[in-house]
C-alpha atoms as one frame of an Amber mdcrd trajectory, in Angstrom:
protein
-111.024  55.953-130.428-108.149  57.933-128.643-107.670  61.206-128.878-104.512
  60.641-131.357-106.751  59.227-133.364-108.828  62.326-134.124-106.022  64.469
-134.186-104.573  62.327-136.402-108.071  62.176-138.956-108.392  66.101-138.165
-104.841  66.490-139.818-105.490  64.476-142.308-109.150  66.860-143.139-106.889
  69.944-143.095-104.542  68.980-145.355-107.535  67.731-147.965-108.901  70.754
-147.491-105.656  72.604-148.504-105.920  70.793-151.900-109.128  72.565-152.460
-108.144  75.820-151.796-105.577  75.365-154.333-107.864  73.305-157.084-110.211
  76.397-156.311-107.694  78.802-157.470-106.768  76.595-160.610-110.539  77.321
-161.417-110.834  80.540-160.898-107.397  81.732-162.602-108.351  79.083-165.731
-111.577  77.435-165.917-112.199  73.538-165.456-109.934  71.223-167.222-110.487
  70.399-170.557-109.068  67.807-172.862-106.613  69.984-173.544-105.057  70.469
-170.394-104.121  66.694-170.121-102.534  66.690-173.711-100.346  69.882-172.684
 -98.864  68.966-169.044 -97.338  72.588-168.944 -98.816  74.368-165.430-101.468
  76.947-166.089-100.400  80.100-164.104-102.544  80.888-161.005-102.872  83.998
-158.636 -99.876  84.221-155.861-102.531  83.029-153.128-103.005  79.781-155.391
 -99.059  79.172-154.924 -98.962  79.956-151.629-101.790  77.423-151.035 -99.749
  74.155-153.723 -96.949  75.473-151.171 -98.602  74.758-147.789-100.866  71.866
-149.166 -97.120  70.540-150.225 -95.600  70.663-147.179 -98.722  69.562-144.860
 -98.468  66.322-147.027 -94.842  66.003-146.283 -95.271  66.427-142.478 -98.046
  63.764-141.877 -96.719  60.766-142.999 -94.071  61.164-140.122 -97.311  61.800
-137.842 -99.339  59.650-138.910 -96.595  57.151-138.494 -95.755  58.115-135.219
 -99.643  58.217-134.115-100.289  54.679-135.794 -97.347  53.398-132.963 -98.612
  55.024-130.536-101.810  53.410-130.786-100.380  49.792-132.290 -98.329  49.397
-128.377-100.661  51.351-126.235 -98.630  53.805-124.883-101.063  56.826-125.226
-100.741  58.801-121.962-101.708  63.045-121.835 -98.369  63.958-123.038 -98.987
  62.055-126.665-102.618  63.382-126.222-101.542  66.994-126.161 -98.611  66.545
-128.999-100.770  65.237-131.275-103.676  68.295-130.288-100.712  70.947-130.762
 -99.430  69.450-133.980-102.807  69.485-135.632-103.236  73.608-134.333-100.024
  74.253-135.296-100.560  72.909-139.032-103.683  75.370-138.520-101.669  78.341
-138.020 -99.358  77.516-140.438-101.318  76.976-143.170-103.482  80.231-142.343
-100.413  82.514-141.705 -98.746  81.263-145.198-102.267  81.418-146.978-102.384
  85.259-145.414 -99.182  86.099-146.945
């Protein structure tokens, strides 16, 4: 597996793992869902740091479809060489940062 590849699956980790932090909010603000939270489809408030995490879990998912396209291509004609190697590695840090400096407020 190139080294796309695992940036590619390590992006895709982060931004599951920015749907937690925002599920774990929901359940702390509110409790686990119960039947009456899928009869009543209005949003049960959450703490500011539960926003900012929907917001950066939101726009994590909107960024990798682009990169996941662009890795899948890469790999599809063979045309990994360092450069894609180290775009894909600062994409994935990046994300990183981004999602920790918006989580940090």
């Amino acid at each position: 597996m190139t080294s796309e590849l695992y940036y590619l699956a390590y992006t895709a980790l982060l931004t599951a793992a920015l749907w937690v932090v925002y599920i774990a909010s929901q359940v702390m603000a509110n409790g686990f869902l119960t039947p009456q939270n899928y009869d009543d489809p209005t949003p049960r408030p959450v703490p500011n740091w539960g926003k900012r995490a929907n917001r950066a879990h939101l726009n994590a998912v909107e960024s990798f479809a682009p990169f996941a396209a662009l890795v899948l291509i890469i790999h599809v004609t063979a045309q990994q060489n360092s450069t894609t190697a180290f775009l894909c590695l600062a994409f994935f840090w990046l994300r990183l940062i981004h999602a920790v400096v918006y989580l940090a407020a």
